[in-house]
Amino acid sequence: MQTSGVFEISKELRERFALSSSVLVLTGAGVSAESGVPTFRGGGQTAIWKGMPFDVISSARMVERDLPAVWEWFDYRRNLLEKLSPNPAHDAMARWQARFSDFTLVTQNIDGLHQRAGSRDVLELHGSIWRARCNGCGSLTELHSQDNDERPPVCFECGNSKRPDVVLFGEMLPAGVFERAVERATRCELCFVVGTSAIVYPAAALPEIARSSGAYLVEVNPERTPLSSICDEVIQGKAGEILPFFDQ
Ligand code: BV8
Ligand code: ZN
C-alpha cells in the first residue's frame, strides 16, 4: 500500500489508474471546499439563508413565490465565488482529461471552478451560477459577479423575467445531460466519486450505474457516505491533497 501523510492508495488502484483508458469522475461541493466555497451539508454558512434552509431557497417553489429572493441568494454566492480560485483537486482533474483517452467529468457543482481550472466538456448536472435563463423563451445569458442589472433581469428577446440557469430542488435536470452522463458511466472502467454526500438524486445514481456496469469505484471524501459501502476503495481525506497524488 502506497501511503502519504494520512491516506492510503492501494497498489491495485495505482495500477488501474495507470492502465485505464475510460474514466469518469463525479464531483460535488466538497471538491470546491478547499477553494473556500462553503459546502451544503458540512455546516457551511450557505446552509441557511435568511432563516431558510438552502433546499427551500434553492427550490422550484421559490422561483414562483419570490424570484427576487432567489436572485439575492445567487448574487450573494456569485460575489463570494468571484474572489475564489480552483484548488489542486480541480487542477488534477483538468490534467486527467489529457491523460485518459476517454475521460468524463460530471459535476453537481454550479460554481464553474472546474472550467476555470481548464476542464473542458464538463457535464453540469445542476446548471451554472454564471448563466441566466429566460422564463419565457429560454434564452441564456452569461452573468458576471459585478452584474448590477435590475433584479430579476428582463429578457431582451421577449421581455419575460430571467432566473438563474441552475437546477433547483423539484426541477428536472437539463435535457440530455444526465442521459449523457449515464451513457459514460455504463462504459467507464474506473469511476471516482469526489466530495459529495451522495444524497441528491438523480446525480447520486451515477456511481451505482458505473459500479453495476463493472467499473472500479473509488470514493474520495473525509467522511463516509451512503455510497461508501458499494465502493471498491474509499480514500478518506481531502480531495485537494489526494487527487494530485495520482499523477505527480
Ligand atoms: C429531480 C443547485 C425529478 C442549486 C442543487 C421531493 C420533491 C421533489 C424532489 C425530491 C423529493 N425528494 C427527493 C427528491 C429528489 C431531489 C433530491 O434528491 N432531494 C434530496 C435532498 C433527497 N432531487 C431533485 O429535486 C432533483 N430533480 O429529482 O427531478 C423530479 C422533478 C419534480 C419532482 C420530483 C422529481 C434536482 C436536484 C438538484 C438540486 N439542486 N443545486 C444550488 O446549488 O443552490 S443540489 C445541491 O446538492 C448542490 O448542487 C450540491 O451539489 C448537491 C449535492 O450536494 P453535494 O455536492 O454532495 O454537497 P454536500 O455539501 O451535500 O456534501 C459535501 C461533501 O463533500 C460531504 O460529503 C463532505 O464530507 C465532503 N467534503 C468536504 N470537504 C471536502 C470533501 N470532500 C473532499 N475534499 C474536501 N476537502
Ligand atoms: Zn425571453
mmCIF file of N, CA, C and O in Angstrom, residues 8-79:
data_model
loop_
_atom_site.group_PDB
_atom_site.id
_atom_site.type_symbol
_atom_site.label_atom_id
_atom_site.label_comp_id
_atom_site.label_asym_id
_atom_site.label_seq_id
_atom_site.Cartn_x
_atom_site.Cartn_y
_atom_site.Cartn_z
ATOM 1 N N GLU A 8 -4.256 6.315 2.211
ATOM 2 C CA GLU A 8 -3.585 5.210 1.518
ATOM 3 C C GLU A 8 -4.238 4.989 0.158
ATOM 4 O O GLU A 8 -5.457 5.067 0.045
ATOM 5 N N ILE A 9 -3.409 4.768 -0.859
ATOM 6 C CA ILE A 9 -3.921 4.394 -2.190
ATOM 7 C C ILE A 9 -3.393 2.990 -2.475
ATOM 8 O O ILE A 9 -2.185 2.759 -2.400
ATOM 9 N N SER A 10 -4.294 2.069 -2.762
ATOM 10 C CA SER A 10 -3.863 0.667 -2.921
ATOM 11 C C SER A 10 -3.038 0.490 -4.204
ATOM 12 O O SER A 10 -3.135 1.293 -5.146
ATOM 13 N N LYS A 11 -2.263 -0.572 -4.204
ATOM 14 C CA LYS A 11 -1.455 -0.899 -5.398
ATOM 15 C C LYS A 11 -2.390 -1.148 -6.571
ATOM 16 O O LYS A 11 -2.135 -0.704 -7.701
ATOM 17 N N GLU A 12 -3.513 -1.829 -6.284
ATOM 18 C CA GLU A 12 -4.466 -2.145 -7.363
ATOM 19 C C GLU A 12 -4.977 -0.858 -8.010
ATOM 20 O O GLU A 12 -5.026 -0.731 -9.229
ATOM 21 N N LEU A 13 -5.298 0.131 -7.164
ATOM 22 C CA LEU A 13 -5.838 1.383 -7.726
ATOM 23 C C LEU A 13 -4.771 2.103 -8.514
ATOM 24 O O LEU A 13 -4.984 2.606 -9.614
ATOM 25 N N ARG A 14 -3.529 2.111 -8.046
ATOM 26 C CA ARG A 14 -2.472 2.790 -8.809
ATOM 27 C C ARG A 14 -2.281 2.097 -10.155
ATOM 28 O O ARG A 14 -2.093 2.741 -11.186
ATOM 29 N N GLU A 15 -2.388 0.769 -10.174
ATOM 30 C CA GLU A 15 -2.259 0.044 -11.458
ATOM 31 C C GLU A 15 -3.437 0.382 -12.382
ATOM 32 O O GLU A 15 -3.263 0.664 -13.567
ATOM 33 N N ARG A 16 -4.628 0.384 -11.806
ATOM 34 C CA ARG A 16 -5.821 0.693 -12.627
ATOM 35 C C ARG A 16 -5.712 2.121 -13.176
ATOM 36 O O ARG A 16 -6.056 2.401 -14.315
ATOM 37 N N PHE A 17 -5.220 3.037 -12.345
ATOM 38 C CA PHE A 17 -5.089 4.428 -12.791
ATOM 39 C C PHE A 17 -4.096 4.506 -13.947
ATOM 40 O O PHE A 17 -4.295 5.228 -14.928
ATOM 41 N N ALA A 18 -3.069 3.688 -13.875
ATOM 42 C CA ALA A 18 -2.021 3.706 -14.915
ATOM 43 C C ALA A 18 -2.498 3.037 -16.199
ATOM 44 O O ALA A 18 -2.120 3.436 -17.299
ATOM 45 N N LEU A 19 -3.404 2.062 -16.080
ATOM 46 C CA LEU A 19 -3.749 1.254 -17.261
ATOM 47 C C LEU A 19 -5.119 1.585 -17.865
ATOM 48 O O LEU A 19 -5.405 1.206 -18.992
ATOM 49 N N SER A 20 -5.969 2.308 -17.120
ATOM 50 C CA SER A 20 -7.328 2.564 -17.641
ATOM 51 C C SER A 20 -7.312 3.556 -18.787
ATOM 52 O O SER A 20 -6.451 4.431 -18.862
ATOM 53 N N SER A 21 -8.314 3.447 -19.671
ATOM 54 C CA SER A 21 -8.458 4.486 -20.701
ATOM 55 C C SER A 21 -9.783 5.208 -20.531
ATOM 56 O O SER A 21 -9.916 6.379 -20.815
ATOM 57 N N SER A 22 -10.800 4.506 -19.985
ATOM 58 C CA SER A 22 -12.110 5.135 -19.836
ATOM 59 C C SER A 22 -12.383 5.404 -18.356
ATOM 60 O O SER A 22 -12.560 4.494 -17.558
ATOM 61 N N VAL A 23 -12.389 6.703 -18.002
ATOM 62 C CA VAL A 23 -12.519 7.115 -16.588
ATOM 63 C C VAL A 23 -13.628 8.158 -16.458
ATOM 64 O O VAL A 23 -13.761 9.046 -17.311
ATOM 65 N N LEU A 24 -14.445 8.014 -15.426
ATOM 66 C CA LEU A 24 -15.475 9.032 -15.147
ATOM 67 C C LEU A 24 -15.301 9.532 -13.714
ATOM 68 O O LEU A 24 -15.027 8.733 -12.808
ATOM 69 N N VAL A 25 -15.401 10.838 -13.547
ATOM 70 C CA VAL A 25 -15.341 11.440 -12.209
ATOM 71 C C VAL A 25 -16.645 12.193 -11.958
ATOM 72 O O VAL A 25 -17.095 12.952 -12.808
ATOM 73 N N LEU A 26 -17.264 11.924 -10.810
ATOM 74 C CA LEU A 26 -18.432 12.701 -10.371
ATOM 75 C C LEU A 26 -17.988 13.542 -9.183
ATOM 76 O O LEU A 26 -17.441 13.010 -8.215
ATOM 77 N N THR A 27 -18.215 14.875 -9.273
ATOM 78 C CA THR A 27 -17.825 15.723 -8.138
ATOM 79 C C THR A 27 -19.035 16.410 -7.516
ATOM 80 O O THR A 27 -20.064 16.606 -8.165
ATOM 81 N N GLY A 28 -18.850 16.778 -6.264
ATOM 82 C CA GLY A 28 -19.857 17.541 -5.512
ATOM 83 C C GLY A 28 -19.170 18.701 -4.811
ATOM 84 O O GLY A 28 -17.972 18.954 -5.018
ATOM 85 N N ALA A 29 -19.922 19.361 -3.953
ATOM 86 C CA ALA A 29 -19.456 20.614 -3.335
ATOM 87 C C ALA A 29 -18.123 20.448 -2.594
ATOM 88 O O ALA A 29 -17.340 21.383 -2.459
ATOM 89 N N GLY A 30 -17.829 19.232 -2.122
ATOM 90 C CA GLY A 30 -16.590 19.009 -1.356
ATOM 91 C C GLY A 30 -15.337 19.271 -2.158
ATOM 92 O O GLY A 30 -14.294 19.617 -1.608
ATOM 93 N N VAL A 31 -15.428 19.170 -3.505
ATOM 94 C CA VAL A 31 -14.227 19.390 -4.319
ATOM 95 C C VAL A 31 -13.884 20.882 -4.356
ATOM 96 O O VAL A 31 -12.751 21.270 -4.611
ATOM 97 N N SER A 32 -14.862 21.735 -4.038
ATOM 98 C CA SER A 32 -14.612 23.189 -4.013
ATOM 99 C C SER A 32 -14.370 23.697 -2.591
ATOM 100 O O SER A 32 -14.067 24.884 -2.394
ATOM 101 N N ALA A 33 -14.485 22.802 -1.605
ATOM 102 C CA ALA A 33 -14.342 23.233 -0.198
ATOM 103 C C ALA A 33 -12.977 23.886 0.028
ATOM 104 O O ALA A 33 -12.867 24.928 0.682
ATOM 105 N N GLU A 34 -11.911 23.308 -0.530
ATOM 106 C CA GLU A 34 -10.562 23.857 -0.282
ATOM 107 C C GLU A 34 -10.310 25.139 -1.073
ATOM 108 O O GLU A 34 -9.278 25.781 -0.911
ATOM 109 N N SER A 35 -11.267 25.494 -1.926
ATOM 110 C CA SER A 35 -11.181 26.813 -2.584
ATOM 111 C C SER A 35 -11.873 27.870 -1.728
ATOM 112 O O SER A 35 -11.864 29.055 -2.083
ATOM 113 N N GLY A 36 -12.526 27.400 -0.655
ATOM 114 C CA GLY A 36 -13.237 28.337 0.232
ATOM 115 C C GLY A 36 -14.723 28.408 -0.039
ATOM 116 O O GLY A 36 -15.428 29.241 0.536
ATOM 117 N N VAL A 37 -15.244 27.532 -0.941
ATOM 118 C CA VAL A 37 -16.686 27.534 -1.210
ATOM 119 C C VAL A 37 -17.367 26.691 -0.126
ATOM 120 O O VAL A 37 -17.054 25.510 0.026
ATOM 121 N N PRO A 38 -18.287 27.299 0.640
ATOM 122 C CA PRO A 38 -18.942 26.519 1.698
ATOM 123 C C PRO A 38 -19.720 25.340 1.107
ATOM 124 O O PRO A 38 -20.335 25.472 0.051
ATOM 125 N N THR A 39 -19.674 24.197 1.784
ATOM 126 C CA THR A 39 -20.487 23.063 1.312
ATOM 127 C C THR A 39 -21.905 23.210 1.873
ATOM 128 O O THR A 39 -22.170 24.128 2.655
ATOM 129 N N PHE A 40 -22.779 22.345 1.410
ATOM 130 C CA PHE A 40 -24.184 22.481 1.813
ATOM 131 C C PHE A 40 -24.465 21.796 3.128
ATOM 132 O O PHE A 40 -25.149 22.291 3.994
ATOM 133 N N ARG A 41 -23.924 20.574 3.231
ATOM 134 C CA ARG A 41 -24.335 19.756 4.384
ATOM 135 C C ARG A 41 -23.201 19.603 5.392
ATOM 136 O O ARG A 41 -23.327 18.928 6.353
ATOM 137 N N GLY A 42 -22.069 20.264 5.042
ATOM 138 C CA GLY A 42 -20.973 20.189 6.020
ATOM 139 C C GLY A 42 -21.117 21.332 7.016
ATOM 140 O O GLY A 42 -20.205 21.762 7.643
ATOM 141 N N GLY A 43 -22.287 21.978 7.060
ATOM 142 C CA GLY A 43 -22.441 23.060 8.041
ATOM 143 C C GLY A 43 -21.900 24.372 7.526
ATOM 144 O O GLY A 43 -21.691 25.314 8.242
ATOM 145 N N GLY A 44 -21.611 24.419 6.200
ATOM 146 C CA GLY A 44 -21.086 25.669 5.632
ATOM 147 C C GLY A 44 -22.098 26.797 5.782
ATOM 148 O O GLY A 44 -23.279 26.569 5.946
ATOM 149 N N GLN A 45 -21.637 28.047 5.722
ATOM 150 C CA GLN A 45 -22.552 29.137 6.029
ATOM 151 C C GLN A 45 -23.669 29.295 5.000
ATOM 152 O O GLN A 45 -24.641 29.966 5.210
ATOM 153 N N THR A 46 -23.554 28.589 3.860
ATOM 154 C CA THR A 46 -24.664 28.767 2.900
ATOM 155 C C THR A 46 -25.830 27.857 3.275
ATOM 156 O O THR A 46 -26.854 27.898 2.661
ATOM 157 N N ALA A 47 -25.653 27.001 4.282
ATOM 158 C CA ALA A 47 -26.731 26.030 4.549
ATOM 159 C C ALA A 47 -28.027 26.761 4.883
ATOM 160 O O ALA A 47 -29.114 26.305 4.605
ATOM 161 N N ILE A 48 -27.888 27.951 5.529
ATOM 162 C CA ILE A 48 -29.108 28.709 5.867
ATOM 163 C C ILE A 48 -28.989 30.101 5.240
ATOM 164 O O ILE A 48 -27.944 30.712 5.294
ATOM 165 N N TRP A 49 -30.077 30.569 4.621
ATOM 166 C CA TRP A 49 -30.047 31.888 4.011
ATOM 167 C C TRP A 49 -31.285 32.644 4.492
ATOM 168 O O TRP A 49 -32.414 32.207 4.219
ATOM 169 N N LYS A 50 -31.084 33.674 5.305
ATOM 170 C CA LYS A 50 -32.202 34.467 5.834
ATOM 171 C C LYS A 50 -33.243 33.556 6.495
ATOM 172 O O LYS A 50 -34.454 33.655 6.238
ATOM 173 N N GLY A 51 -32.733 32.585 7.251
ATOM 174 C CA GLY A 51 -33.624 31.704 8.002
ATOM 175 C C GLY A 51 -34.188 30.565 7.187
ATOM 176 O O GLY A 51 -34.867 29.690 7.706
ATOM 177 N N MET A 52 -33.894 30.534 5.859
ATOM 178 C CA MET A 52 -34.445 29.441 5.038
ATOM 179 C C MET A 52 -33.342 28.421 4.760
ATOM 180 O O MET A 52 -32.253 28.797 4.330
ATOM 181 N N PRO A 53 -33.600 27.123 5.009
ATOM 182 C CA PRO A 53 -32.603 26.117 4.624
ATOM 183 C C PRO A 53 -32.369 26.203 3.105
ATOM 184 O O PRO A 53 -33.281 26.590 2.363
ATOM 185 N N PHE A 54 -31.170 25.824 2.652
ATOM 186 C CA PHE A 54 -30.856 26.080 1.231
ATOM 187 C C PHE A 54 -31.768 25.277 0.297
ATOM 188 O O PHE A 54 -32.067 25.704 -0.804
ATOM 189 N N ASP A 55 -32.290 24.138 0.782
ATOM 190 C CA ASP A 55 -33.162 23.412 -0.166
ATOM 191 C C ASP A 55 -34.559 24.034 -0.235
ATOM 192 O O ASP A 55 -35.388 23.620 -1.033
ATOM 193 N N VAL A 56 -34.793 25.076 0.593
ATOM 194 C CA VAL A 56 -36.042 25.844 0.434
ATOM 195 C C VAL A 56 -35.784 27.013 -0.509
ATOM 196 O O VAL A 56 -36.494 27.207 -1.491
ATOM 197 N N ILE A 57 -34.702 27.758 -0.240
ATOM 198 C CA ILE A 57 -34.413 28.931 -1.089
ATOM 199 C C ILE A 57 -33.982 28.455 -2.489
ATOM 200 O O ILE A 57 -34.272 29.112 -3.486
ATOM 201 N N SER A 58 -33.356 27.289 -2.571
ATOM 202 C CA SER A 58 -32.949 26.771 -3.900
ATOM 203 C C SER A 58 -33.986 25.790 -4.414
ATOM 204 O O SER A 58 -33.700 24.641 -4.745
ATOM 205 N N SER A 59 -35.253 26.220 -4.405
ATOM 206 C CA SER A 59 -36.293 25.273 -4.843
ATOM 207 C C SER A 59 -37.171 25.916 -5.923
ATOM 208 O O SER A 59 -37.274 27.145 -6.017
ATOM 209 N N ALA A 60 -37.796 25.024 -6.703
ATOM 210 C CA ALA A 60 -38.659 25.500 -7.800
ATOM 211 C C ALA A 60 -39.764 26.408 -7.255
ATOM 212 O O ALA A 60 -40.118 27.429 -7.846
ATOM 213 N N ARG A 61 -40.247 26.059 -6.056
ATOM 214 C CA ARG A 61 -41.366 26.819 -5.467
ATOM 215 C C ARG A 61 -40.963 28.279 -5.227
ATOM 216 O O ARG A 61 -41.721 29.197 -5.483
ATOM 217 N N MET A 62 -39.700 28.464 -4.811
ATOM 218 C CA MET A 62 -39.246 29.832 -4.508
ATOM 219 C C MET A 62 -39.171 30.679 -5.778
ATOM 220 O O MET A 62 -39.366 31.881 -5.755
ATOM 221 N N VAL A 63 -38.866 30.036 -6.918
ATOM 222 C CA VAL A 63 -38.780 30.808 -8.173
ATOM 223 C C VAL A 63 -40.149 31.399 -8.479
ATOM 224 O O VAL A 63 -40.282 32.532 -8.892
ATOM 225 N N GLU A 64 -41.195 30.599 -8.189
ATOM 226 C CA GLU A 64 -42.570 31.127 -8.431
ATOM 227 C C GLU A 64 -42.939 32.137 -7.343
ATOM 228 O O GLU A 64 -43.503 33.182 -7.597
ATOM 229 N N ARG A 65 -42.541 31.814 -6.094
ATOM 230 C CA ARG A 65 -43.048 32.615 -4.964
ATOM 231 C C ARG A 65 -42.294 33.929 -4.809
ATOM 232 O O ARG A 65 -42.882 34.979 -4.567
ATOM 233 N N ASP A 66 -40.951 33.857 -4.950
ATOM 234 C CA ASP A 66 -40.155 35.062 -4.650
ATOM 235 C C ASP A 66 -38.859 35.073 -5.455
ATOM 236 O O ASP A 66 -37.771 34.854 -4.910
ATOM 237 N N LEU A 67 -39.006 35.336 -6.767
ATOM 238 C CA LEU A 67 -37.837 35.317 -7.663
ATOM 239 C C LEU A 67 -36.766 36.314 -7.226
ATOM 240 O O LEU A 67 -35.577 35.974 -7.230
ATOM 241 N N PRO A 68 -37.130 37.529 -6.763
ATOM 242 C CA PRO A 68 -36.077 38.450 -6.303
ATOM 243 C C PRO A 68 -35.231 37.860 -5.174
ATOM 244 O O PRO A 68 -34.019 38.037 -5.132
ATOM 245 N N ALA A 69 -35.846 37.100 -4.271
ATOM 246 C CA ALA A 69 -35.082 36.490 -3.159
ATOM 247 C C ALA A 69 -34.120 35.444 -3.699
ATOM 248 O O ALA A 69 -32.980 35.330 -3.244
ATOM 249 N N VAL A 70 -34.567 34.701 -4.720
ATOM 250 C CA VAL A 70 -33.690 33.681 -5.332
ATOM 251 C C VAL A 70 -32.491 34.378 -5.972
ATOM 252 O O VAL A 70 -31.340 33.948 -5.802
ATOM 253 N N TRP A 71 -32.766 35.537 -6.620
ATOM 254 C CA TRP A 71 -31.645 36.273 -7.245
ATOM 255 C C TRP A 71 -30.688 36.789 -6.180
ATOM 256 O O TRP A 71 -29.461 36.709 -6.311
ATOM 257 N N GLU A 72 -31.246 37.241 -5.054
ATOM 258 C CA GLU A 72 -30.383 37.788 -3.989
ATOM 259 C C GLU A 72 -29.449 36.690 -3.476
ATOM 260 O O GLU A 72 -28.260 36.885 -3.269
ATOM 261 N N TRP A 73 -29.997 35.509 -3.314
ATOM 262 C CA TRP A 73 -29.251 34.336 -2.806
ATOM 263 C C TRP A 73 -28.136 33.951 -3.802
ATOM 264 O O TRP A 73 -26.974 33.780 -3.412
ATOM 265 N N PHE A 74 -28.442 33.923 -5.085
ATOM 266 C CA PHE A 74 -27.428 33.522 -6.058
ATOM 267 C C PHE A 74 -26.427 34.648 -6.322
ATOM 268 O O PHE A 74 -25.237 34.396 -6.523
ATOM 269 N N ASP A 75 -26.902 35.922 -6.252
ATOM 270 C CA ASP A 75 -25.949 37.046 -6.412
ATOM 271 C C ASP A 75 -24.934 37.014 -5.277
ATOM 272 O O ASP A 75 -23.735 37.199 -5.483
ATOM 273 N N TYR A 76 -25.423 36.714 -4.078
ATOM 274 C CA TYR A 76 -24.533 36.642 -2.889
ATOM 275 C C TYR A 76 -23.465 35.574 -3.121
ATOM 276 O O TYR A 76 -22.267 35.784 -2.954
ATOM 277 N N ARG A 77 -23.902 34.400 -3.613
ATOM 278 C CA ARG A 77 -22.954 33.284 -3.812
ATOM 279 C C ARG A 77 -22.010 33.581 -4.969
ATOM 280 O O ARG A 77 -20.816 33.264 -4.914
ATOM 281 N N ARG A 78 -22.520 34.249 -6.007
ATOM 282 C CA ARG A 78 -21.658 34.563 -7.155
ATOM 283 C C ARG A 78 -20.588 35.557 -6.722
ATOM 284 O O ARG A 78 -19.404 35.409 -7.059
ATOM 285 N N ASN A 79 -20.952 36.552 -5.915
ATOM 286 C CA ASN A 79 -19.958 37.519 -5.453
ATOM 287 C C ASN A 79 -18.898 36.874 -4.569
ATOM 288 O O ASN A 79 -17.732 37.216 -4.627
#
